[in-house]
C-alpha positions as a Python dict, from the first residue, in 0.01 Angstrom:
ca = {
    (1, 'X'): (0, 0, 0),
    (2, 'X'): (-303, 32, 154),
    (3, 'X'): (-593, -199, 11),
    (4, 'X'): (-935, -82, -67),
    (5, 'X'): (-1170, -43, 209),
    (6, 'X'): (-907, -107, 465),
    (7, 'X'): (-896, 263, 633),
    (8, 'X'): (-560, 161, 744),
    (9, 'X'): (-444, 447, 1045),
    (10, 'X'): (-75, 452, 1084),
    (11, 'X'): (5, 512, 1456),
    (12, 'X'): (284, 545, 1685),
    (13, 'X'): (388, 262, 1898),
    (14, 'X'): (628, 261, 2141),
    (15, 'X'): (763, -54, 2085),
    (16, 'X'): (945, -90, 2378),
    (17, 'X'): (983, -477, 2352),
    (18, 'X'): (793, -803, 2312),
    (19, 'X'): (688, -1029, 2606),
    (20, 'X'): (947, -1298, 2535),
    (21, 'X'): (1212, -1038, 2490),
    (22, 'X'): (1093, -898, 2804),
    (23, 'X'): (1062, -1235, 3024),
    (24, 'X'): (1432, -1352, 2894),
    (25, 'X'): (1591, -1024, 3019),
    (26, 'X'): (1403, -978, 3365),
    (27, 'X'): (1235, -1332, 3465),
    (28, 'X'): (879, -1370, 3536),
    (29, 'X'): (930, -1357, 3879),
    (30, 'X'): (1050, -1037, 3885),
    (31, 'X'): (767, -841, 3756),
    (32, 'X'): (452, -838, 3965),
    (33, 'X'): (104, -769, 3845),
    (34, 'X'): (-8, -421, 3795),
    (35, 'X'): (-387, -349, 3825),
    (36, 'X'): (-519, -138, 3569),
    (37, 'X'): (-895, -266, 3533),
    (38, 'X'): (-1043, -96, 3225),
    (39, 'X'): (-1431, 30, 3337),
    (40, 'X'): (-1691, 228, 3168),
    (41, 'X'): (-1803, 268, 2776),
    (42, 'X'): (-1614, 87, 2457),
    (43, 'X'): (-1480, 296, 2182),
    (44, 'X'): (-1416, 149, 1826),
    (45, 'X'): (-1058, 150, 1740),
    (46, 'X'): (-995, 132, 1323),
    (47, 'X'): (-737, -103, 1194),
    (48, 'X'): (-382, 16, 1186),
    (49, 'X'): (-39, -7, 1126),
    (50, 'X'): (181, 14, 1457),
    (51, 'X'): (585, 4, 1460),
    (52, 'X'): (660, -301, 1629),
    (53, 'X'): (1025, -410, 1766),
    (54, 'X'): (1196, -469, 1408),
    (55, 'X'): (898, -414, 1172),
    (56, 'X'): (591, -295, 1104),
    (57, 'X'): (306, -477, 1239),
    (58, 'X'): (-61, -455, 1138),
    (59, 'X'): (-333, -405, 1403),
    (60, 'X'): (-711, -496, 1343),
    (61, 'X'): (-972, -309, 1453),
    (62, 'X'): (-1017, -362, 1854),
    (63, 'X'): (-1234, -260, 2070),
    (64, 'X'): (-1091, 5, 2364),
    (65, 'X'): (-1236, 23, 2699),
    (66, 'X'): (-1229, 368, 2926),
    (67, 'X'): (-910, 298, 3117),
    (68, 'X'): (-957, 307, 3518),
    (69, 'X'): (-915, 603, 3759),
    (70, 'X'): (-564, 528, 3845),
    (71, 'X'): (-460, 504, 3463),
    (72, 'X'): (-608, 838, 3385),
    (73, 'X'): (-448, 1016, 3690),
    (74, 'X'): (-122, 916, 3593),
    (75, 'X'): (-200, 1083, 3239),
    (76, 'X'): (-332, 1397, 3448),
    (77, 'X'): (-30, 1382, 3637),
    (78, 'X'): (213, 1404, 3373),
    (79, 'X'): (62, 1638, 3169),
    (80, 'X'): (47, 1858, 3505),
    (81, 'X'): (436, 1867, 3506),
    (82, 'X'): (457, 2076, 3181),
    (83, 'X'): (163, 2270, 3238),
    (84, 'X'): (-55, 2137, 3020),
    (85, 'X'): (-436, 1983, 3007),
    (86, 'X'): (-463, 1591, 3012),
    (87, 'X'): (-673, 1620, 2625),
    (88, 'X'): (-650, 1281, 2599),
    (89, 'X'): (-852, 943, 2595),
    (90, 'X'): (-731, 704, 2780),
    (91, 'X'): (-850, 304, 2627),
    (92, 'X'): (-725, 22, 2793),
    (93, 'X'): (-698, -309, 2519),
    (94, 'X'): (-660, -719, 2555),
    (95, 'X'): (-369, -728, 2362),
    (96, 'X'): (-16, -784, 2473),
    (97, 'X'): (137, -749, 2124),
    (98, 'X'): (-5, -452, 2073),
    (99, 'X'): (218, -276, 2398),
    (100, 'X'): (127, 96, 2410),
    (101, 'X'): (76, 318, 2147),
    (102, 'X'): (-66, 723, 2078),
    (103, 'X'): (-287, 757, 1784),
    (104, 'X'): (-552, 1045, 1670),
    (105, 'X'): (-859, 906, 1553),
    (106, 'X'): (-1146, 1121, 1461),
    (107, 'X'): (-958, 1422, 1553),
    (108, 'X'): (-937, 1269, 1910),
    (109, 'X'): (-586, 1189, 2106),
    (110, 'X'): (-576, 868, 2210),
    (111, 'X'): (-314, 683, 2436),
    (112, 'X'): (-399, 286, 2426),
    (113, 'X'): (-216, 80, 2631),
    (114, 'X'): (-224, -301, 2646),
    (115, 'X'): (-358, -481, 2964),
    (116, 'X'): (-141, -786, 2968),
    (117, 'X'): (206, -510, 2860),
    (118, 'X'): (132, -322, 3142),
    (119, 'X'): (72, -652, 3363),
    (120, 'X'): (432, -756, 3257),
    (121, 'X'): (607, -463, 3302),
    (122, 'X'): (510, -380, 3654),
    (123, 'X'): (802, -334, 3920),
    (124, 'X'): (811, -418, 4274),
    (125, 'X'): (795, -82, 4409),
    (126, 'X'): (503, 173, 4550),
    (127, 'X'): (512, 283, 4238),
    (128, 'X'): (502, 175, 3922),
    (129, 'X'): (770, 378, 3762),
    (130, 'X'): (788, 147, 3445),
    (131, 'X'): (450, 208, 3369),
    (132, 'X'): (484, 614, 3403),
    (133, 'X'): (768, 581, 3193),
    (134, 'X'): (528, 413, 2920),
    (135, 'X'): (245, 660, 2920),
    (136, 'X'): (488, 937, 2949),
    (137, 'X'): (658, 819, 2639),
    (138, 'X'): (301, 762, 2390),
    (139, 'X'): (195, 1071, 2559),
    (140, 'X'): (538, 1245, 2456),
    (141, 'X'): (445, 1183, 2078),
    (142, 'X'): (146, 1357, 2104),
    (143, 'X'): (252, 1668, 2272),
    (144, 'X'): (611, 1658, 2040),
    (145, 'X'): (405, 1646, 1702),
    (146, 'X'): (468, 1300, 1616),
    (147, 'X'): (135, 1172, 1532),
    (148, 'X'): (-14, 1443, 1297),
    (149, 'X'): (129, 1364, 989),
    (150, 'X'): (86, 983, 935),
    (151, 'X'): (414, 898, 903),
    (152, 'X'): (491, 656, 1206),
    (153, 'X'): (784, 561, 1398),
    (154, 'X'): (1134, 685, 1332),
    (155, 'X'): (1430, 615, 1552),
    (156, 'X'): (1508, 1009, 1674),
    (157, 'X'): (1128, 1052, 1709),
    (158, 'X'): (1109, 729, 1943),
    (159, 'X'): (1449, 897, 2112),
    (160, 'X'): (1265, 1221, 2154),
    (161, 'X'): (956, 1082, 2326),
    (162, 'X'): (1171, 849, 2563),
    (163, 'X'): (1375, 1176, 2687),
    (164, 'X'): (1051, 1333, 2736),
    (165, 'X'): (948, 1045, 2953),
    (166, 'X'): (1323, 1076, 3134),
    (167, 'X'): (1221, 1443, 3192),
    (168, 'X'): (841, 1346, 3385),
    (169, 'X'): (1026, 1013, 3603),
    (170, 'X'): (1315, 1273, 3723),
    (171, 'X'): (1044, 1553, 3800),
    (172, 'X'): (783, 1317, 4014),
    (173, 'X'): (1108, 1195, 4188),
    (174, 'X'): (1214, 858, 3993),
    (175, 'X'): (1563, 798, 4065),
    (176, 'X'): (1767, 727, 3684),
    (177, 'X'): (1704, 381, 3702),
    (178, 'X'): (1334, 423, 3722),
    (179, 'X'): (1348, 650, 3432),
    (180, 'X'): (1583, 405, 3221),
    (181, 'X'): (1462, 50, 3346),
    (182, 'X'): (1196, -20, 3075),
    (183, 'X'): (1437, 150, 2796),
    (184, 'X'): (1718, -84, 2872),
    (185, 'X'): (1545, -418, 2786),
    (186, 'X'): (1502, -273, 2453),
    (187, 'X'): (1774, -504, 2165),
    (188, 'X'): (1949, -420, 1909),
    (189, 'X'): (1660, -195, 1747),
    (190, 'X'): (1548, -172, 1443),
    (191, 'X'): (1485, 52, 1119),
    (192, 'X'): (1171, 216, 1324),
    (193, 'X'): (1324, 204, 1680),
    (194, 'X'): (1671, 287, 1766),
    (195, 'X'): (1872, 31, 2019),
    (196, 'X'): (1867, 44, 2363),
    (197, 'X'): (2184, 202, 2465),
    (198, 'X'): (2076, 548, 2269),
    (199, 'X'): (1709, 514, 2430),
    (200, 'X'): (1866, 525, 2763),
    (201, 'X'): (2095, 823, 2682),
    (202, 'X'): (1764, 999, 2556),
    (203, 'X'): (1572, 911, 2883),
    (204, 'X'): (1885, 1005, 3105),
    (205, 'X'): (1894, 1308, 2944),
    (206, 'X'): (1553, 1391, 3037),
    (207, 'X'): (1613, 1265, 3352),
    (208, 'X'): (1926, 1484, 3447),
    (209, 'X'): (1742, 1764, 3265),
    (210, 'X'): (1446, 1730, 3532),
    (211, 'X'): (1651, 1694, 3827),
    (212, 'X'): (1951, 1954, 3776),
    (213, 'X'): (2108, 2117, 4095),
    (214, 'X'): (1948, 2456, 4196),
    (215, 'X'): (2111, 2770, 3996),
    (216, 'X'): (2195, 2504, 3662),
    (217, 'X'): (2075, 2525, 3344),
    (218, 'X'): (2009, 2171, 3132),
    (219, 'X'): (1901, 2197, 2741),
    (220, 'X'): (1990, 1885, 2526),
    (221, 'X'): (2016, 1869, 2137),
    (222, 'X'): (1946, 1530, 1925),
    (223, 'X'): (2227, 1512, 1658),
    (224, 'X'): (2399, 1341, 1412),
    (225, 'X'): (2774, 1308, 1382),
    (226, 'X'): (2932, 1215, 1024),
    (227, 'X'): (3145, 872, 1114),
    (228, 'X'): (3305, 650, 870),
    (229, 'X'): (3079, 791, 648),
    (230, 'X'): (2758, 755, 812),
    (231, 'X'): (2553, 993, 1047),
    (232, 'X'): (2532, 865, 1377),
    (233, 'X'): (2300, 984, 1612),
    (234, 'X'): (2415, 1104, 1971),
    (235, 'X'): (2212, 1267, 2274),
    (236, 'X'): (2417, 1629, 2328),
    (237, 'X'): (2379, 1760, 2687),
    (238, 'X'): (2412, 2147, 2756),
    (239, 'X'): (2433, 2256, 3130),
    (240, 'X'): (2520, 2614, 3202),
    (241, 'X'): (2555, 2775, 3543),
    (242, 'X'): (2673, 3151, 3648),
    (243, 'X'): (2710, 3205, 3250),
    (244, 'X'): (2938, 2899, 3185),
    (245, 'X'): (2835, 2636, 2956),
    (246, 'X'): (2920, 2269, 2912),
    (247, 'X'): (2851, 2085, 2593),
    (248, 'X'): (2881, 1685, 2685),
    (249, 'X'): (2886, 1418, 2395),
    (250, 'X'): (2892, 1029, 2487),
    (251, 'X'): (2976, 1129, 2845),
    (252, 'X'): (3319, 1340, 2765),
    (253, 'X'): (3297, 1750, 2751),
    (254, 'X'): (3298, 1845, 2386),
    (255, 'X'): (3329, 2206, 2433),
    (256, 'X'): (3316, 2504, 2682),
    (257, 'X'): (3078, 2866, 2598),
    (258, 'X'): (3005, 3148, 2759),
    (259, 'X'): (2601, 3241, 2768),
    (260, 'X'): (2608, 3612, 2606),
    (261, 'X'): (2244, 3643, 2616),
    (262, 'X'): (1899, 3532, 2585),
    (263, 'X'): (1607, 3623, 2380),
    (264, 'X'): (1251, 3507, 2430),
    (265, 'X'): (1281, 3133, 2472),
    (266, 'X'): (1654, 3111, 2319),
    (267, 'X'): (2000, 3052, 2480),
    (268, 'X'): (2289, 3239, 2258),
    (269, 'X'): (2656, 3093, 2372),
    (270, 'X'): (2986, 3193, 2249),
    (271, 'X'): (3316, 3035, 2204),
    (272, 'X'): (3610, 3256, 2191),
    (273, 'X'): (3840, 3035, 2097),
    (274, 'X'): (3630, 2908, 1775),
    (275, 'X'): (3436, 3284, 1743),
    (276, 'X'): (3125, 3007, 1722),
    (277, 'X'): (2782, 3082, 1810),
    (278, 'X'): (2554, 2844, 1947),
    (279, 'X'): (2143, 2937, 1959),
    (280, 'X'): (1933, 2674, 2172),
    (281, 'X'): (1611, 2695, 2103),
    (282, 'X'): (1402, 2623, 2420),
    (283, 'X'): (1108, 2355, 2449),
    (284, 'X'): (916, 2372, 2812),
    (285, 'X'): (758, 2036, 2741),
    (286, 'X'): (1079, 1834, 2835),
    (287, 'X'): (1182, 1794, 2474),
    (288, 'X'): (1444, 1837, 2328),
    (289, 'X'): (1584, 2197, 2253),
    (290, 'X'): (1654, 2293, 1820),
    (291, 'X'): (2054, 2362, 1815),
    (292, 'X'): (2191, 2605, 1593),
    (293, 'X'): (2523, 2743, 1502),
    (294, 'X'): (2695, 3007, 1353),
    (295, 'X'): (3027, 3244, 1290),
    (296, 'X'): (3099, 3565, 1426),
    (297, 'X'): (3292, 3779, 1660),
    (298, 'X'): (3206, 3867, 2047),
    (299, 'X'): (2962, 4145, 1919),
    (300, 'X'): (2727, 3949, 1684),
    (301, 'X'): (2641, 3655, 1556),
    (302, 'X'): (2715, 3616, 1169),
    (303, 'X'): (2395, 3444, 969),
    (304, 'X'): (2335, 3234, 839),
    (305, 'X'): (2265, 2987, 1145),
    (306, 'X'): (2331, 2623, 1063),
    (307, 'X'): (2134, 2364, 1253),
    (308, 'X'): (2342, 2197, 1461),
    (309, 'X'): (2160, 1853, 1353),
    (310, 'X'): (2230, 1801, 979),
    (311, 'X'): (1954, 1465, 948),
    (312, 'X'): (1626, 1641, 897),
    (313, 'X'): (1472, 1397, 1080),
    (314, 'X'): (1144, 1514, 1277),
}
């Protein structure tokens, strides 16, 4: 509960892992230093609440610098790959526990990202693919809804903003270990942020979504499949090419459709042997698509149409 005079923000935090989790896994002498010098005016950041690794973590009020040219070109360059303007303020912050994190303050957009995080993560490349894969992902909340109703973290939402940063490594040419590198030194997760192996399978997703062969079609789904009595999630991928559609689950093919038509930004498949429609509900933004299903012959679709995920979970 939130104390009196606090004016406590919840925000979303990528949590993507602490700096001894981090050093254990890759060795300090694998990362090398990444130069992102923060320049220009400070900006008052409020106090907060930010999703950590395995809990919720509180953040005092800090004090954000104007990030540096190169930090605020990559932000311009990812929002140029779905076609949209880079509306956001980019603060760099001293604070390695704090890692990366999108917030709206003020009505502003903010992406803050850590100094000493960033330093850590670095690879030994030209480029920095670990670090795109960061502000792709706090960016990702923004532009998927994530930070407008106060809420915080929440495993699919973390899952939808790491295939969203799958989808902007595989489209400014990241091979899929760039895209997964930074996701796979996640744990075991926790209640706010799902493990690692499903935040690779979201940011593979993306990936393969972003760098399908010419003349194929890639839409994924986020689900939840009832085992042993629990809903588990999985990453569903959907490529289509010359009408014939693939449905993959945990890397085996699920089921086969045939695309009957399309409709402003939706895919409608059919499969004869089932008489089951599928409806994909296209997202240009690299997100992932809304699944739906229903009955009905060759000729129509029968309503109503069942979503194909049955956890309301954004």
């Amino acid at each position: 509960m939130r104390a009196k005079g606090e004016g406590l923000l919840r925000i979303c935090n990528c949590g993507l892992i602490d700096r001894r989790t981090l050093l254990r896994g890759a060795g300090a002498t694998a990362l090398a230093m990444l130069a992102f010098p923060a320049v220009g005016h400070a900006f008052k950041i409020r106090a907060g609440t930010f999703c950590g690794l395995s809990k919720d973590r509180k953040l005092p009020a800090m004090t954000g610098l104007a990030a540096s040219e190169k930090a605020d070109q990559v932000v311009a360059e990812i929002c140029g790959i779905v076609g949209l303007p880079a509306n956001f303020r980019v603060l760099a912050i001293d604070d390695p526990k704090a890692n990366a994190f999108a917030s709206i303050q003020d009505g502003e957009r903010l992406v803050v990202y850590s100094e000493p995080f960033m330093e850590l993560i670095a690879d030994r490349q030209n480029r920095d693919w670990s670090g795109m894969a960061v502000f792709a992902h706090e960016i990702g909340h923004h532009l998927c809804g994530h930070t407008l109703d106060n809420v915080g973290s929440r495993p699919p939402r973390e899952l939808e903003a790491d295939h969203f940063a799958g989808f902007i490594v595989g489209r400014l040419g990241g091979d899929l270990d760039d895209a997964t590198r930074v996701f796979a030194r996640m744990g075991a997760g926790s209640a706010t942020h799902p493990p690692s192996a499903e935040r690779v399978a979201a940011a593979s997703a993306g990936w393969r979504k972003a760098t399908g062969k010419a003349g194929e079609d890639r839409l994924n789904v986020l689900t939840h499949n009832l085992k042993d009595g629990n809903y588990v999630r999985v990453v569903v991928e959907f490529s289509g090419r010359d009408r014939r559609w693939t449905e993959v689950q945990h890397g085996q093919t699920f089921a086969v459709f045939e695309e009957l038509k399309r409709k402003g930004r939706s895919v409608f498949l059919f499969d004869e042997g089932r008489s089951i429609w599928v409806r994909l509900d296209v997202d240009g933004s690299g997100r992932f698509a809304t699944g739906f299903w229903a009955r009905g012959d060759r000729q129509k679709a029968t309503p109503p149409w069942t979503p194909l995920d049955p956890v309301a979970w954004r």
